[in-house]
Short mmCIF file of C-alpha atoms in Angstrom, two decimals:
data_model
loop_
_atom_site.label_atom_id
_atom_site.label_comp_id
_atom_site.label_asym_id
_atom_site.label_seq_id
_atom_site.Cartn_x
_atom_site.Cartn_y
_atom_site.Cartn_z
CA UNK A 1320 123.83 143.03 82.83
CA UNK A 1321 122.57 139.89 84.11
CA UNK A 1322 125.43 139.21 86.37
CA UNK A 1323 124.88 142.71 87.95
CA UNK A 1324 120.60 142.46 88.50
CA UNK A 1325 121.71 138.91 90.14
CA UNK A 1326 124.43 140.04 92.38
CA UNK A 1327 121.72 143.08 93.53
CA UNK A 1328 119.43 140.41 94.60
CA UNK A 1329 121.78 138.06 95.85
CA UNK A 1330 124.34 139.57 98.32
CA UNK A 1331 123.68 141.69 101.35
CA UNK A 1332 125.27 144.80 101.17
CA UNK A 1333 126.84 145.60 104.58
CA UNK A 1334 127.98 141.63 104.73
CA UNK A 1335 131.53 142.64 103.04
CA UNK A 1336 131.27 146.37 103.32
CA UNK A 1337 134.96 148.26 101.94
CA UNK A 1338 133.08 151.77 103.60
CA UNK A 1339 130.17 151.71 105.90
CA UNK A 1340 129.28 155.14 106.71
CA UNK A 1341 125.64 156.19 108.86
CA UNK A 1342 126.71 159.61 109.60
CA UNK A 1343 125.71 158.52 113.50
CA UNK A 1344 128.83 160.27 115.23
CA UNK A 1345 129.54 163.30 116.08
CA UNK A 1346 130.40 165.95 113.89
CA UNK A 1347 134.16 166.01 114.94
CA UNK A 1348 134.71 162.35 113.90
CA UNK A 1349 132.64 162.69 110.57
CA UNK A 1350 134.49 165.11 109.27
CA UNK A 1351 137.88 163.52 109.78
CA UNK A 1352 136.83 160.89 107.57
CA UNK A 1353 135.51 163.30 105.06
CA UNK A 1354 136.84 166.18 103.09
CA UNK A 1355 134.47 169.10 101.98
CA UNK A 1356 135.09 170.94 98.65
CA UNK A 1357 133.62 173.30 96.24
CA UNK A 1358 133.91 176.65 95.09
CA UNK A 1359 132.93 180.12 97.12
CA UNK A 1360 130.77 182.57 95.19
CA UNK A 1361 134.38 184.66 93.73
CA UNK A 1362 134.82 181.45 92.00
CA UNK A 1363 137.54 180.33 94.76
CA UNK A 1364 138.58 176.95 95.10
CA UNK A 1365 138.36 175.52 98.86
CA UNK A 1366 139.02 172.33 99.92
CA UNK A 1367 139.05 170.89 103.62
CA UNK A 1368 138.23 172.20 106.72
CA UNK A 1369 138.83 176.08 107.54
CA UNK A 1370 138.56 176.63 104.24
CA UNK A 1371 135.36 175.54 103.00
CA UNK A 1372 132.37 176.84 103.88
CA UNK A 1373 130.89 175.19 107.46
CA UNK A 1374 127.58 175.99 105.97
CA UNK A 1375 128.11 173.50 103.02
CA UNK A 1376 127.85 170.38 105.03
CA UNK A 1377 126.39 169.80 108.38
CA UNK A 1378 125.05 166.58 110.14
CA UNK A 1379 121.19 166.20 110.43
CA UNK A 1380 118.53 163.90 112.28
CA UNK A 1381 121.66 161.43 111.40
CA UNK A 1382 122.05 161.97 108.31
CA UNK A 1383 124.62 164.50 106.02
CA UNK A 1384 122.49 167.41 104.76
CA UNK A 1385 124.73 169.42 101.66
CA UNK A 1386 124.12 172.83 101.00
CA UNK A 1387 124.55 174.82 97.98
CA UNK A 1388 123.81 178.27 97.21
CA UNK A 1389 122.63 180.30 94.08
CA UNK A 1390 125.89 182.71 94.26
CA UNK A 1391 127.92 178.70 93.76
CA UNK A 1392 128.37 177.81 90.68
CA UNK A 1393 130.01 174.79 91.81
CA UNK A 1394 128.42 172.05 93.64
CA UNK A 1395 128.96 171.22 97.09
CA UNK A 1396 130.65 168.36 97.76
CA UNK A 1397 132.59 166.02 100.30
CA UNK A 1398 135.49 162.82 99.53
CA UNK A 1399 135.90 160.21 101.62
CA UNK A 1400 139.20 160.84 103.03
CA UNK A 1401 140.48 157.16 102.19
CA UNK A 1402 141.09 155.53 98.95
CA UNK A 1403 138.28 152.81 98.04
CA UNK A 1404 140.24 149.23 98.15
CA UNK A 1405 140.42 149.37 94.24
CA UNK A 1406 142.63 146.09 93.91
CA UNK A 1407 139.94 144.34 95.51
CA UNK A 1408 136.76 146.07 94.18
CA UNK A 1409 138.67 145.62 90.96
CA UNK A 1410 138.76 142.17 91.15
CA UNK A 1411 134.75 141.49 91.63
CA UNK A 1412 132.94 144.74 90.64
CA UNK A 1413 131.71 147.11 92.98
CA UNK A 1414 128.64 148.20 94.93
CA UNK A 1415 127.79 151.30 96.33
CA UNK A 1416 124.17 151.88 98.10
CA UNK A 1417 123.64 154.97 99.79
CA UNK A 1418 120.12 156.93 100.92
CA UNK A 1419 119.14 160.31 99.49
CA UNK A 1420 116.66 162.81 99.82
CA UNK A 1421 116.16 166.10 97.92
CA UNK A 1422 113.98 168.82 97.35
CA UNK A 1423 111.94 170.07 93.85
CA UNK A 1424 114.90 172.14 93.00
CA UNK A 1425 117.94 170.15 94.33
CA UNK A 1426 120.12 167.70 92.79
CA UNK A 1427 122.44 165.22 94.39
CA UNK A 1428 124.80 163.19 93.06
CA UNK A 1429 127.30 160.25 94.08
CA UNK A 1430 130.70 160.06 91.98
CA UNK A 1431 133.38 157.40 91.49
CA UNK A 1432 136.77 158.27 90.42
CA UNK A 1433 140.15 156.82 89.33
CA UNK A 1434 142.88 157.25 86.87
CA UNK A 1435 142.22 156.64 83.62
CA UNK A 1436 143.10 153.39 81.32
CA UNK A 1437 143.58 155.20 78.04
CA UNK A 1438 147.31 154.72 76.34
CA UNK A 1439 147.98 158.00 77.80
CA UNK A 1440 146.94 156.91 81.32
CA UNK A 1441 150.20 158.39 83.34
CA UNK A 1442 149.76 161.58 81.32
CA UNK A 1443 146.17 162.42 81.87
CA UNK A 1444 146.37 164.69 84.89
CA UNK A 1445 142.21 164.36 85.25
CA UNK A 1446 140.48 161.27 85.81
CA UNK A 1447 137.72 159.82 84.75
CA UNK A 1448 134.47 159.71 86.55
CA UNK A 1449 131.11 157.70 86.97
CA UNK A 1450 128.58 159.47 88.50
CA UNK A 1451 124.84 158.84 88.80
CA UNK A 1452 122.55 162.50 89.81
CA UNK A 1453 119.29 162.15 91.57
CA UNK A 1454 116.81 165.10 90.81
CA UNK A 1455 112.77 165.56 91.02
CA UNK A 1456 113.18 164.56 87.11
CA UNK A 1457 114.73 161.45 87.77
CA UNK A 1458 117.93 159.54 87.44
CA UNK A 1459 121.05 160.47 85.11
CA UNK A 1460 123.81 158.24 84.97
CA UNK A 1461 126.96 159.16 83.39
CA UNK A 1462 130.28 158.68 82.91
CA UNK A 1463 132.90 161.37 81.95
CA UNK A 1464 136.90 160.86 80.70
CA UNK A 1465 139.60 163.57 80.10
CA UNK A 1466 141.60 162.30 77.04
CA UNK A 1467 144.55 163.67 75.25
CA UNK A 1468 144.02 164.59 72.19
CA UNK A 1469 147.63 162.76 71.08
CA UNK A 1470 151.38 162.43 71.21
CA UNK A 1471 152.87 166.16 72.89
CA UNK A 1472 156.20 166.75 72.91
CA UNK A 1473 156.08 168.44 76.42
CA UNK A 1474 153.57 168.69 79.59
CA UNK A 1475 152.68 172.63 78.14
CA UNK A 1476 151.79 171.87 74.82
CA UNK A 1477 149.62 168.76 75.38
CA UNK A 1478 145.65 169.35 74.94
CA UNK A 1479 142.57 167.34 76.25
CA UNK A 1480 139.22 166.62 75.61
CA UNK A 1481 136.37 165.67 77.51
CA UNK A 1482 133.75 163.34 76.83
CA UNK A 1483 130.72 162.59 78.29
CA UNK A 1484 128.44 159.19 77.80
CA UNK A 1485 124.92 159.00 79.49
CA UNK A 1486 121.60 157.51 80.08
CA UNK A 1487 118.75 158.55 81.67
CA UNK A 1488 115.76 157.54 83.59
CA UNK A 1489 112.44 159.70 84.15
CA UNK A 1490 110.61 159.86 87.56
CA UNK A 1491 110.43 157.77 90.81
CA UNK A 1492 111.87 160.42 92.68
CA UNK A 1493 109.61 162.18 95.42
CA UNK A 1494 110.87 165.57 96.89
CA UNK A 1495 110.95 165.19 100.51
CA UNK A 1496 111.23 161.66 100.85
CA UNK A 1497 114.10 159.37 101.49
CA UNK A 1498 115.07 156.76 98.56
CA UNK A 1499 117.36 154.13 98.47
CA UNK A 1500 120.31 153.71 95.19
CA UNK A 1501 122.28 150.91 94.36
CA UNK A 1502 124.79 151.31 91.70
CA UNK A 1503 126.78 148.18 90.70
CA UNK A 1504 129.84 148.46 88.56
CA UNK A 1505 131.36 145.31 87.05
CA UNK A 1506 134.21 146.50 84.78
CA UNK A 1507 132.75 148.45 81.99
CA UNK A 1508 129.03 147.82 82.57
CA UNK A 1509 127.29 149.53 85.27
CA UNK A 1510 123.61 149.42 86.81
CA UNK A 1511 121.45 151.83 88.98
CA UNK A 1512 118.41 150.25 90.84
CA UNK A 1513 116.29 153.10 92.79
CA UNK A 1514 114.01 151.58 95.57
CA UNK A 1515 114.80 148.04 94.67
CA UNK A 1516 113.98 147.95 91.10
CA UNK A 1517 116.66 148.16 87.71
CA UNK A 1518 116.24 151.69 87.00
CA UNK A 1519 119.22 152.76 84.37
CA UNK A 1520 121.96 150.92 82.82
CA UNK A 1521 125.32 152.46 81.25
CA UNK A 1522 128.15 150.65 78.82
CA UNK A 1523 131.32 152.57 79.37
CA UNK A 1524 133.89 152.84 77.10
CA UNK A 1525 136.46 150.90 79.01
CA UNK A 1526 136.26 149.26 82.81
CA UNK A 1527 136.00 151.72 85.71
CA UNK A 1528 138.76 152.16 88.26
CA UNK A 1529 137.16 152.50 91.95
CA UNK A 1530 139.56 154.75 93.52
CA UNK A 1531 137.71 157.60 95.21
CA UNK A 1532 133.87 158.46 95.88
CA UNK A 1533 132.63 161.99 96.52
CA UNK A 1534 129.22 162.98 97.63
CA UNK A 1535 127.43 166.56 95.84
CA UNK A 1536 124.51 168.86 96.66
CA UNK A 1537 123.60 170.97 93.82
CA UNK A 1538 120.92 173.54 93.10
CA UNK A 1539 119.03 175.41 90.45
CA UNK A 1540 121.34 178.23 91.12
CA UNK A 1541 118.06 180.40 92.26
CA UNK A 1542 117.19 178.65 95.76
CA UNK A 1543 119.50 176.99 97.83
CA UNK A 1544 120.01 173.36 96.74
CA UNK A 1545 119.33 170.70 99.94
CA UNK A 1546 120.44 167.04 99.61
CA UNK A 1547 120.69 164.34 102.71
CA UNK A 1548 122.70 161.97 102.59
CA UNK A 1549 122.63 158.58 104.32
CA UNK A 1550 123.90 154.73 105.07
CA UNK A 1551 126.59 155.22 102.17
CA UNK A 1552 128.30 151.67 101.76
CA UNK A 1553 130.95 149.93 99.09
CA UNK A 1554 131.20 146.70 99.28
CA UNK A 1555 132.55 144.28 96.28
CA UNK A 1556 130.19 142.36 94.43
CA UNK A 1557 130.52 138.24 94.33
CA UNK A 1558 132.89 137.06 91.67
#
């Protein structure tokens, strides 16, 4: 992890920036760089605009504030439209800062995505995801593959597994107040700093494919979960 804690301190982050986003324009031309998904309280999927819920993302003071309510059993959430350059990121590793602020009972989390790079790659009609959640109890970083479970004659008999690696890191998150995240990812090997400081490493299994990245708000499915969102940016890290 070397490489990654030097490339952190070493290259500024909006230098070579793949997505630069402040949240500084108006709602109209946010939201036709950004898709909004998640499911309604009858359990409803709805993606994109008109059929999510307007209340689920909004722009505020600048920033992207995400709702979610205790009748959701689904986080909020929002993709960048655009796929991530993953040839390039690929390449070099990839960076992704953002800002974040929640409350005592909110979660929010950033997630990468891309197909996966098991033997049964073209077959696996999930993909597999890196995600790192920011709560009041600290940082969880995690990464999470759909797998088949082995050879299947056809598409209806095949079955899956999921699997789920994490580490964690207690505190250094204040409720109310904005915090800065850097997660590098350099093949299978990635690194969370929170405010400037190494804060939560994770092996994966096998190297991460930078595809997509999706934003969530999440609550304790009592209160209404609030996360902001700010200054997201990917950028590749130096070879």
């Amino acid at each position: 992890m070397k490489l990654l804690l030097m490339a952190f301190l070493l290259t500024p982050l909006a230098a070579r920036a793949d997505l630069k986003e402040d949240f500084s324009a108006s709602g109209e031309k946010v939201f036709e760089s950004w898709i909004p998904y998640g499911r309604l309280a009858d359990g409803t999927w709805a993606q994109g605009l008109g059929k999510a819920r307007p209340e689920w993302w909004t722009l505020e003071e600048g920033a992207l504030r995400g709702q979610n309510f205790p009748d959701e059993k689904h986080p909020a959430g929002i993709s960048w439209k655009e796929p991530l350059a993953q040839a390039k990121l690929a390449g070099t590793g990839g960076r992704i800062s953002w800002r974040i602020k929640v409350t005592e009972t909110s979660r929010g989390t950033l997630r990468l995505f891309g197909l996966t790079t098991s033997p049964h790659d073209k077959d696996a009609t999930d993909n597999h995801v890196l995600a790192l959640d920011v709560s009041a109890t600290g940082l969880r970083l995690w990464n999470g593959n759909r797998e088949l479970t082995g050879p299947a004659p056809d598409k209806e008999s095949r079955k899956y597994r999921n699997t789920v690696l994490e580490e964690k890191a207690a505190g250094g998150i204040t409720p109310g107040t904005w915090h800065n995240l850097v997660l590098d990812v350099m093949g299978n090997e990635a690194q969370a700093s929170l405010d400037g400081k190494p804060a939560v490493t994770l092996k994966l299994p096998h190297h991460q494919p930078l595809r997509s990245l999706s934003l969530e708000a999440a609550g304790d499915l009592k209160t209404i979960g609030l996360v902001w969102f700010d200054d997201v940016v990917v950028a590749p890290l130096p070879k």
